[in-house]
Coordinates of C-alpha atoms and ligand atoms in Angstrom, one line a residue:
M271 CA -2.6 -34.3 -11.5
K272 CA 0.9 -35.5 -11.8
R273 CA 3.3 -34.6 -15.0
R274 CA 1.9 -37.8 -16.5
D275 CA -1.1 -36.8 -17.0
V276 CA -0.3 -33.8 -18.4
I277 CA 1.0 -35.4 -20.7
R278 CA -1.2 -37.8 -21.1
N279 CA -3.7 -35.5 -21.3
L280 CA -1.9 -32.5 -23.6
S281 CA -2.2 -35.7 -26.5
I282 CA -5.9 -35.8 -27.0
L283 CA -5.8 -31.8 -26.9
P284 CA -7.0 -30.8 -30.5
V285 CA -3.5 -30.1 -31.7
S286 CA -2.8 -29.6 -35.2
G287 CA -0.2 -31.3 -37.7
A288 CA 3.4 -32.8 -35.8
V289 CA 3.3 -32.0 -32.2
I290 CA 0.2 -34.9 -31.7
G291 CA 2.4 -38.1 -30.0
S292 CA 6.1 -35.7 -29.0
T293 CA 7.1 -36.4 -26.4
F294 CA 7.2 -33.3 -23.6
P295 CA 8.7 -31.1 -24.0
F296 CA 7.5 -29.8 -27.3
K297 CA 10.1 -28.8 -29.9
E298 CA 7.5 -27.7 -32.7
T299 CA 6.0 -24.6 -32.1
L300 CA 1.6 -24.8 -31.8
S301 CA 1.3 -22.3 -34.1
V302 CA 3.4 -19.5 -36.3
P303 CA 2.8 -16.3 -34.6
A304 CA 1.1 -13.7 -37.5
A305 CA 4.1 -10.9 -38.2
P306 CA 2.4 -7.6 -36.7
D307 CA 0.9 -5.3 -38.8
A308 CA 2.7 -2.2 -37.9
K309 CA 0.2 -0.1 -39.3
R310 CA -2.5 -1.1 -37.4
D311 CA -4.0 2.0 -35.6
L312 CA -6.5 0.6 -33.0
F313 CA -7.9 4.0 -32.0
K314 CA -9.2 4.6 -35.3
E315 CA -10.2 0.5 -35.8
L316 CA -12.5 1.1 -32.8
G317 CA -13.2 4.7 -34.2
L318 CA -11.7 6.2 -30.9
R319 CA -11.2 9.7 -30.0
T320 CA -7.4 10.4 -28.6
F321 CA -6.7 14.4 -26.8
I322 CA -4.2 16.4 -25.6
N323 CA -4.5 16.3 -22.4
A324 CA -4.3 19.8 -20.6
V325 CA -6.6 18.3 -17.1
G326 CA -4.5 15.8 -15.5
T327 CA -4.4 12.5 -14.5
V328 CA -8.6 11.8 -14.1
T329 CA -10.0 8.1 -13.4
F330 CA -12.3 9.1 -17.0
M331 CA -9.9 10.3 -18.9
S332 CA -7.7 6.4 -19.0
G333 CA -5.4 8.1 -15.7
S334 CA -1.7 8.6 -16.9
L335 CA -0.1 7.2 -19.5
M336 CA 2.7 4.7 -19.0
H337 CA 6.3 5.2 -19.4
D338 CA 8.0 3.2 -22.5
E339 CA 10.1 1.3 -19.6
V340 CA 6.3 0.1 -18.3
V341 CA 5.2 -1.4 -21.4
D342 CA 8.7 -2.7 -21.9
A343 CA 8.9 -4.2 -18.7
I344 CA 4.9 -5.4 -19.6
V345 CA 5.8 -6.8 -23.1
S346 CA 9.3 -8.5 -22.1
T347 CA 7.2 -10.5 -19.0
S348 CA 4.6 -11.7 -20.6
K349 CA 6.5 -13.8 -22.6
E350 CA 7.3 -17.0 -19.4
F351 CA 5.1 -18.1 -16.3
A352 CA 6.7 -16.8 -13.1
I353 CA 4.2 -18.0 -10.1
L354 CA 2.0 -15.2 -9.0
D355 CA 2.8 -14.8 -5.5
E356 CA 6.7 -15.1 -5.9
V357 CA 6.1 -12.3 -8.6
Q358 CA 4.4 -10.7 -5.6
D359 CA 6.5 -11.4 -2.9
K360 CA 9.7 -10.4 -4.9
A361 CA 8.2 -7.1 -6.2
G362 CA 6.7 -6.2 -3.0
E363 CA 10.3 -6.2 -1.0
K364 CA 11.8 -4.4 -3.2
I365 CA 9.0 -1.4 -3.7
A366 CA 8.7 -1.4 0.1
A367 CA 12.1 -0.9 0.1
L368 CA 11.6 1.6 -2.1
C369 CA 9.1 3.7 0.0
H370 CA 10.3 3.1 3.8
A371 CA 7.8 0.4 4.5
E372 CA 7.6 -3.5 5.7
A373 CA 6.5 -4.8 3.5
A374 CA 4.9 -4.0 0.2
T375 CA 2.0 -5.5 -2.0
V376 CA 0.5 -4.1 -5.5
T377 CA -3.0 -4.1 -5.4
A378 CA -5.9 -3.2 -8.3
G379 CA -5.5 0.5 -7.7
C380 CA -6.0 3.0 -5.1
W381 CA -9.6 1.5 -4.5
S382 CA -8.3 -1.9 -4.3
A383 CA -5.6 -1.2 -2.0
M384 CA -7.8 -0.2 0.9
I385 CA -10.9 -2.9 0.1
L386 CA -7.2 -5.4 0.3
G387 CA -5.8 -3.1 4.1
M388 CA -9.5 -3.5 5.5
A389 CA -9.8 -7.1 4.6
G390 CA -6.4 -7.5 6.8
V391 CA -6.9 -5.5 9.7
L392 CA -10.0 -7.3 10.0
T393 CA -9.1 -11.4 9.4
G394 CA -5.6 -11.0 10.7
M395 CA -4.3 -14.7 9.4
D396 CA -7.6 -16.1 10.5
Q397 CA -8.5 -17.8 7.6
N398 CA -12.2 -19.0 8.7
K399 CA -12.4 -15.3 9.0
V400 CA -11.2 -14.4 5.0
S401 CA -14.0 -16.5 3.9
R402 CA -16.5 -14.9 5.4
L403 CA -16.0 -11.6 4.7
P404 CA -17.9 -9.2 4.3
N405 CA -20.4 -10.8 6.8
L406 CA -17.8 -9.7 10.0
E407 CA -19.8 -11.7 12.4
G408 CA -16.6 -12.0 15.4
M409 CA -15.0 -8.9 14.1
K410 CA -14.7 -5.6 14.8
S411 CA -17.0 -3.9 12.7
E412 CA -16.6 0.0 13.2
V413 CA -13.3 2.0 11.3
I414 CA -12.7 6.3 12.5
L415 CA -12.4 8.9 9.8
Q416 CA -13.2 13.0 10.1
K417 CA -16.4 14.3 9.3
K418 CA -13.9 16.0 7.0
H419 CA -12.4 13.4 5.4
R420 CA -15.5 11.5 4.0
H421 CA -15.6 11.2 0.2
G422 CA -16.8 9.0 -1.8
Y423 CA -13.5 6.8 -2.2
V424 CA -14.4 5.7 1.7
H425 CA -16.8 3.0 -0.4
A426 CA -14.0 0.6 -0.6
I427 CA -13.5 0.2 3.2
E428 CA -17.0 -0.2 4.1
A429 CA -16.7 -2.8 0.7
C430 CA -15.7 -4.9 3.5
G431 CA -18.9 -4.7 5.7
I432 CA -17.5 -2.2 8.7
K433 CA -20.1 0.9 9.8
L434 CA -18.0 4.6 9.2
V435 CA -18.0 6.7 12.8
E436 CA -17.8 10.0 11.8
V437 CA -15.7 12.2 14.6
E438 CA -14.8 16.1 14.6
T439 CA -12.1 16.5 17.3
A440 CA -9.2 14.3 18.9
E441 CA -11.4 14.4 21.8
D442 CA -14.3 12.5 20.1
L443 CA -12.3 10.4 18.6
E444 CA -11.1 9.4 21.7
K445 CA -14.9 9.2 22.8
A446 CA -16.0 6.8 20.4
I447 CA -13.1 3.8 20.1
N448 CA -14.6 0.9 21.4
E449 CA -14.1 -3.4 21.4
K450 CA -15.5 -2.5 18.5
T451 CA -13.4 -0.2 16.5
A452 CA -11.1 -2.0 14.6
M453 CA -9.9 0.9 12.2
L454 CA -8.8 5.2 11.6
W455 CA -9.1 6.1 7.8
F456 CA -7.3 9.8 7.2
L457 CA -7.8 11.0 3.4
N458 CA -4.3 12.8 2.9
F459 CA -6.2 15.7 0.5
A460 CA -8.4 16.1 3.0
A461 CA -5.3 17.0 5.7
N462 CA -5.7 20.2 5.5
D463 CA -10.1 20.3 5.7
G464 CA -9.8 18.1 9.2
K465 CA -9.1 19.3 12.5
I466 CA -7.4 16.4 13.8
K467 CA -3.4 16.2 11.6
Y468 CA -1.5 13.8 11.0
E469 CA 0.9 13.3 13.5
E470 CA -2.3 13.9 16.5
F471 CA -3.9 11.1 14.3
V472 CA -1.2 7.9 14.0
A473 CA -0.4 8.8 18.0
L474 CA -4.0 7.9 18.5
G475 CA -3.8 5.5 16.8
K476 CA -0.8 3.7 18.9
K477 CA -2.1 5.2 21.8
Y478 CA -5.5 2.5 21.3
N479 CA -3.4 -0.1 19.6
I480 CA -5.3 0.5 16.6
P481 CA -4.3 0.7 12.8
T482 CA -4.8 3.3 11.1
M483 CA -4.6 4.0 7.1
I484 CA -4.1 7.1 5.1
D485 CA -5.3 7.4 1.6
I486 CA -2.4 9.5 -1.4
A487 CA -4.2 8.2 -4.0
A488 CA -3.1 11.1 -6.8
D489 CA -0.8 12.9 -4.2
V490 CA 2.8 12.5 -6.1
P491 CA 4.9 14.5 -6.1
P492 CA 6.3 15.6 -4.5
V493 CA 7.5 12.2 -4.3
E494 CA 8.5 12.6 -0.6
N495 CA 4.8 11.6 0.2
L496 CA 5.9 8.0 -0.8
W497 CA 7.9 7.7 2.8
K498 CA 6.5 10.0 4.2
F499 CA 3.3 8.3 6.1
N500 CA 5.4 5.5 6.0
D501 CA 8.2 7.4 8.4
M502 CA 5.8 8.8 9.9
G503 CA 3.7 5.9 11.2
F504 CA 0.7 5.5 10.2
D505 CA 0.5 1.2 9.1
L506 CA -1.3 1.2 6.0
V507 CA -0.4 3.3 3.4
C508 CA -2.3 3.3 0.3
I509 CA -1.6 4.8 -3.7
S510 CA -2.3 4.8 -7.2
G511 CA -0.4 3.0 -9.6
G512 CA -1.9 5.0 -12.8
K513 CA -1.9 8.5 -11.9
A514 CA 1.1 10.2 -11.0
L515 CA 2.9 7.7 -11.0
F516 CA 2.7 6.4 -14.8
G517 CA 2.5 3.2 -13.8
P518 CA -0.6 0.6 -15.5
Q519 CA -4.0 2.5 -15.1
S520 CA -5.3 -0.9 -13.1
A521 CA -2.3 -1.1 -10.3
G522 CA -1.1 0.4 -7.3
I523 CA -0.1 -0.1 -3.5
L524 CA -0.8 -1.6 -0.6
M525 CA 2.5 -0.7 1.6
G526 CA 3.3 -1.0 5.4
K527 CA 3.2 -3.3 8.6
K528 CA 4.6 -6.5 7.0
D529 CA 2.0 -8.3 9.1
L530 CA -1.3 -6.5 7.6
V531 CA 0.3 -6.3 4.3
A532 CA 0.7 -10.4 5.1
A533 CA -3.1 -10.9 6.3
A534 CA -4.1 -8.4 3.4
R535 CA -2.7 -10.8 1.1
L536 CA -4.8 -13.8 1.7
S537 CA -7.7 -11.8 0.3
A538 CA -6.3 -10.8 -2.9
P539 CA -5.7 -13.8 -6.7
P540 CA -4.2 -16.6 -5.9
R541 CA -6.5 -17.4 -3.3
G542 CA -10.8 -16.7 -3.4
G543 CA -11.1 -13.7 -0.9
I544 CA -13.1 -10.7 -1.2
A545 CA -10.6 -9.2 -3.6
R546 CA -10.1 -12.6 -6.2
G547 CA -11.5 -10.3 -8.9
Q548 CA -9.6 -7.7 -8.3
K549 CA -6.4 -10.1 -10.1
V550 CA -3.1 -7.9 -11.2
N551 CA -1.5 -9.5 -13.9
K552 CA 2.5 -10.3 -13.6
E553 CA 3.1 -7.3 -15.5
E554 CA 0.8 -5.1 -14.3
I555 CA 2.5 -6.0 -11.4
I556 CA 6.5 -5.3 -12.9
G557 CA 5.5 -2.7 -14.6
M558 CA 4.9 -1.0 -11.5
Y559 CA 7.4 -0.9 -9.6
V560 CA 9.2 0.2 -12.9
A561 CA 6.7 2.8 -12.4
L562 CA 7.6 3.8 -9.0
D563 CA 11.7 2.6 -9.7
K564 CA 11.7 5.5 -12.7
Y565 CA 9.5 8.1 -10.6
I566 CA 11.8 8.1 -7.7
K567 CA 14.5 8.2 -9.7
T568 CA 13.4 11.0 -12.0
D569 CA 15.0 14.8 -11.4
H570 CA 12.2 16.6 -10.3
E571 CA 13.7 19.9 -9.8
K572 CA 13.9 19.7 -12.9
E573 CA 10.4 18.3 -14.0
W574 CA 9.3 21.4 -12.1
K575 CA 11.4 23.6 -13.8
M576 CA 10.1 22.3 -17.4
W577 CA 6.3 22.5 -16.6
E578 CA 7.1 26.4 -15.5
E579 CA 8.5 26.8 -19.2
R580 CA 5.2 25.3 -20.5
I581 CA 3.1 27.2 -18.5
A582 CA 5.1 30.0 -19.6
L583 CA 4.6 29.6 -23.1
I584 CA 1.7 29.0 -23.4
A585 CA 0.5 31.8 -21.2
S586 CA 2.5 34.2 -23.6
F587 CA 0.6 33.2 -26.1
A588 CA -2.5 33.7 -24.5
R589 CA -2.8 36.9 -23.3
R590 CA -1.5 38.7 -27.1
I591 CA -5.3 38.7 -27.0
N592 CA -6.7 41.5 -26.0
G593 CA -8.4 41.6 -22.0
V594 CA -6.7 38.4 -21.1
T595 CA -5.9 37.8 -17.8
T596 CA -3.0 34.9 -16.7
E597 CA -2.2 32.9 -13.8
V598 CA -0.4 30.2 -12.4
T599 CA -1.4 28.0 -9.3
V600 CA -0.4 24.6 -7.7
P601 CA -3.1 22.5 -6.1
P602 CA -2.1 21.3 -3.1
F603 CA -3.2 17.9 -2.8
A604 CA -3.8 15.2 -6.6
N605 CA -1.7 16.6 -9.4
H606 CA 0.4 19.3 -7.1
T607 CA 2.1 20.7 -10.0
P608 CA 1.8 24.0 -11.8
N609 CA -1.5 25.0 -13.1
L610 CA -2.6 28.2 -15.9
H611 CA -5.3 29.3 -14.9
I612 CA -6.7 31.9 -18.5
T613 CA -9.7 34.3 -17.7
W614 CA -10.5 37.0 -20.5
D615 CA -13.3 40.1 -20.3
S616 CA -16.8 39.2 -21.3
A617 CA -17.4 42.7 -22.9
K618 CA -14.1 41.7 -24.8
V619 CA -14.0 38.0 -25.3
K620 CA -17.0 36.4 -26.2
I621 CA -17.3 33.4 -25.4
T622 CA -18.0 31.5 -22.3
S623 CA -15.8 28.5 -20.4
N624 CA -18.5 25.6 -21.7
E625 CA -18.2 27.1 -25.8
L626 CA -14.5 27.6 -25.9
Q627 CA -13.5 24.2 -23.3
E628 CA -16.5 22.3 -26.6
R629 CA -14.0 24.5 -30.0
L630 CA -10.7 23.4 -27.6
R631 CA -12.1 19.3 -27.9
K632 CA -13.8 19.0 -31.6
G633 CA -10.7 20.4 -33.0
N634 CA -7.5 18.6 -34.7
P635 CA -6.1 17.5 -32.5
S636 CA -8.7 18.0 -30.0
I637 CA -7.9 19.0 -26.9
E638 CA -9.4 18.6 -23.2
V639 CA -9.0 21.2 -20.6
M640 CA -11.3 22.3 -17.4
G641 CA -13.6 23.6 -17.6
G642 CA -14.3 27.0 -15.6
S643 CA -16.9 29.7 -13.9
G644 CA -18.7 31.1 -17.5
N645 CA -15.1 33.4 -18.3
D646 CA -12.2 31.6 -17.6
I647 CA -10.0 28.2 -18.6
S648 CA -7.2 26.1 -16.5
L649 CA -5.1 23.7 -17.4
S650 CA -2.9 21.6 -16.4
V651 CA 1.1 20.7 -18.0
F652 CA 1.3 17.5 -16.1
L653 CA 0.6 15.4 -19.1
L654 CA 1.3 17.3 -22.0
K655 CA 4.4 15.0 -23.8
P656 CA 7.5 17.5 -25.2
G657 CA 6.0 19.7 -28.0
Q658 CA 2.3 19.9 -27.1
E659 CA 2.6 23.2 -25.6
M660 CA 2.8 25.1 -28.5
I661 CA -0.1 23.3 -29.9
L662 CA -2.1 24.6 -27.2
G663 CA -1.3 28.4 -26.5
T664 CA -1.9 28.3 -30.5
R665 CA -5.3 26.1 -30.4
I666 CA -6.6 28.5 -27.4
T667 CA -5.3 32.2 -29.1
E668 CA -7.1 30.9 -32.3
E669 CA -10.3 30.4 -30.7
L670 CA -10.1 33.7 -28.7
K671 CA -8.9 35.3 -31.0
K672 CA -11.8 34.6 -33.4
V673 CA -14.5 36.0 -30.7
S674 CA -12.6 39.1 -29.5
V675 CA -14.0 42.4 -30.8
Ligands
PLP871 C1 -8.4 7.8 -7.7 C2 -8.7 8.0 -6.2 C3 -9.2 6.4 -5.5 C4 -8.7 5.1 -6.0 O1 -7.6 5.0 -7.0 P1 -7.5 4.1 -8.3 O2 -5.9 3.4 -8.5 O3 -8.7 4.2 -9.1 O4 -8.5 2.5 -7.1 C5 -9.2 6.7 -4.4 N1 -9.1 7.6 -3.3 C6 -8.7 8.7 -3.7 C7 -7.8 10.2 -3.1 C8 -7.8 9.0 -5.3 O5 -8.2 9.8 -5.9

C-alpha cells in the first residue's frame, strides 16, 4: 500500500473524536490508557495456585522465573515497532558472539530450535524445498542417532518428515550412512549412556560431511556448555531459553553454522514455512538475549555456594527429626545443581513420600518437591527465592514431626 492509500484507509476506520480528518502522523492519541491497577492479582482472579518450586526447571510447572532484567527488557521493547527480521539479525549476532557460534536465532523453545535446525539442514536455501516440508521428495530423509539417545524429544526432528536410524557403535554409524543421510543427532543428557562420545561423533560428521546437531535444552550450569559444543565442532546447538537461562519460557536458541542458521530461518516467521506457527515476538527475542547475557555474567561460583548454604540449612532442620538422614546429590545433566535427598526410617516416621508431597502441596504456602520411592523426597534449591529455604526447612520438619513416633 502506498502511504497515500494508508492515510485514506485510516480515515475510514471507526476511530473516535478528533482524530478523523487529522493528517498523518496523528498528534492526538486514540484512547487514554487506563491507569494500571496495582492491586489486581491475576493469579487470584483466575483461581490459580502458585507455589514454591523445589523441583527444578520443568516445563509443566512453567519452567523458570524470568529475571527482572528480562521482564524489563520485554516491557521496554513493547512500546515501539521494529522489523522482526532485523531483531533476529541483531540479537542473533550478539548471541552468536557470546556463545562462540557463527550465527544464532531465537526460536520458540529448544523443541522449535530442533525443528528449525532440521528444516535448514534439509532445505538449504532452496525456497521450493522450504515450501514443501515435511514432504521430502528430492531431499535427504534420514537422521542417525544412538539407540540410548532416543527420547521423546526426537519427535521435534521427526516433525520435518525424516526417518530415524538407530545405531550403537561408531562402526554401526559408518555403515548406516548413505546418500539419504541428512544429519547426525546427539542428546547431551544421554552422553554417558551412548557408546559414541562427543568428539568421535563430531569427527564422524566431518568425515562424511554430514551436519551434527546437539540438544542441550536444560544443560547449564555449567556455563561453559553455552560454547563448549560450538567449539567442539557441532554444526547446530539447541537450548531452551526458559529453563536454566531464566529467559522467556516460550523462547530458545538455535546456534551454529552460518549457512545452516540462515537456511533454518527460511522456515520460520515472518515467512510461511513449517515453523510459521512457532512465532517469537520481538520482546521475547530481545528478552532471550538479555537473559543469556545476564546468565553469562553471573558469578557462578558464588551462586553454587549459595545453593549449598540453602541445602545445608534445610538439611539441618530435617535432621532434627529422629530417624531422618540427608544426602546431597548433583545430577550430571539437566538442572546440574545440588539437590537435597531426605530419607526417613519408616518405623520412626510414619508417612509415605506421596503423603508428604501432598501435605506440602496443600500447605500455606504451597510447596512442590520431588517425590521418592516410599520413605524419601528430594528437593532442588535452584529456583528458590531468597528466604524460601527457611520456609522449606520449617514446613518439612513440621510435617515430619507430626508423624514421628
Ligand atoms: C525441555 C527439553 C526440550 C524442549 O525444550 P523447550 O524449550 O521446552 O521447547 C528438548 N529437549 C530436552 C532434552 C529438554 O529437556
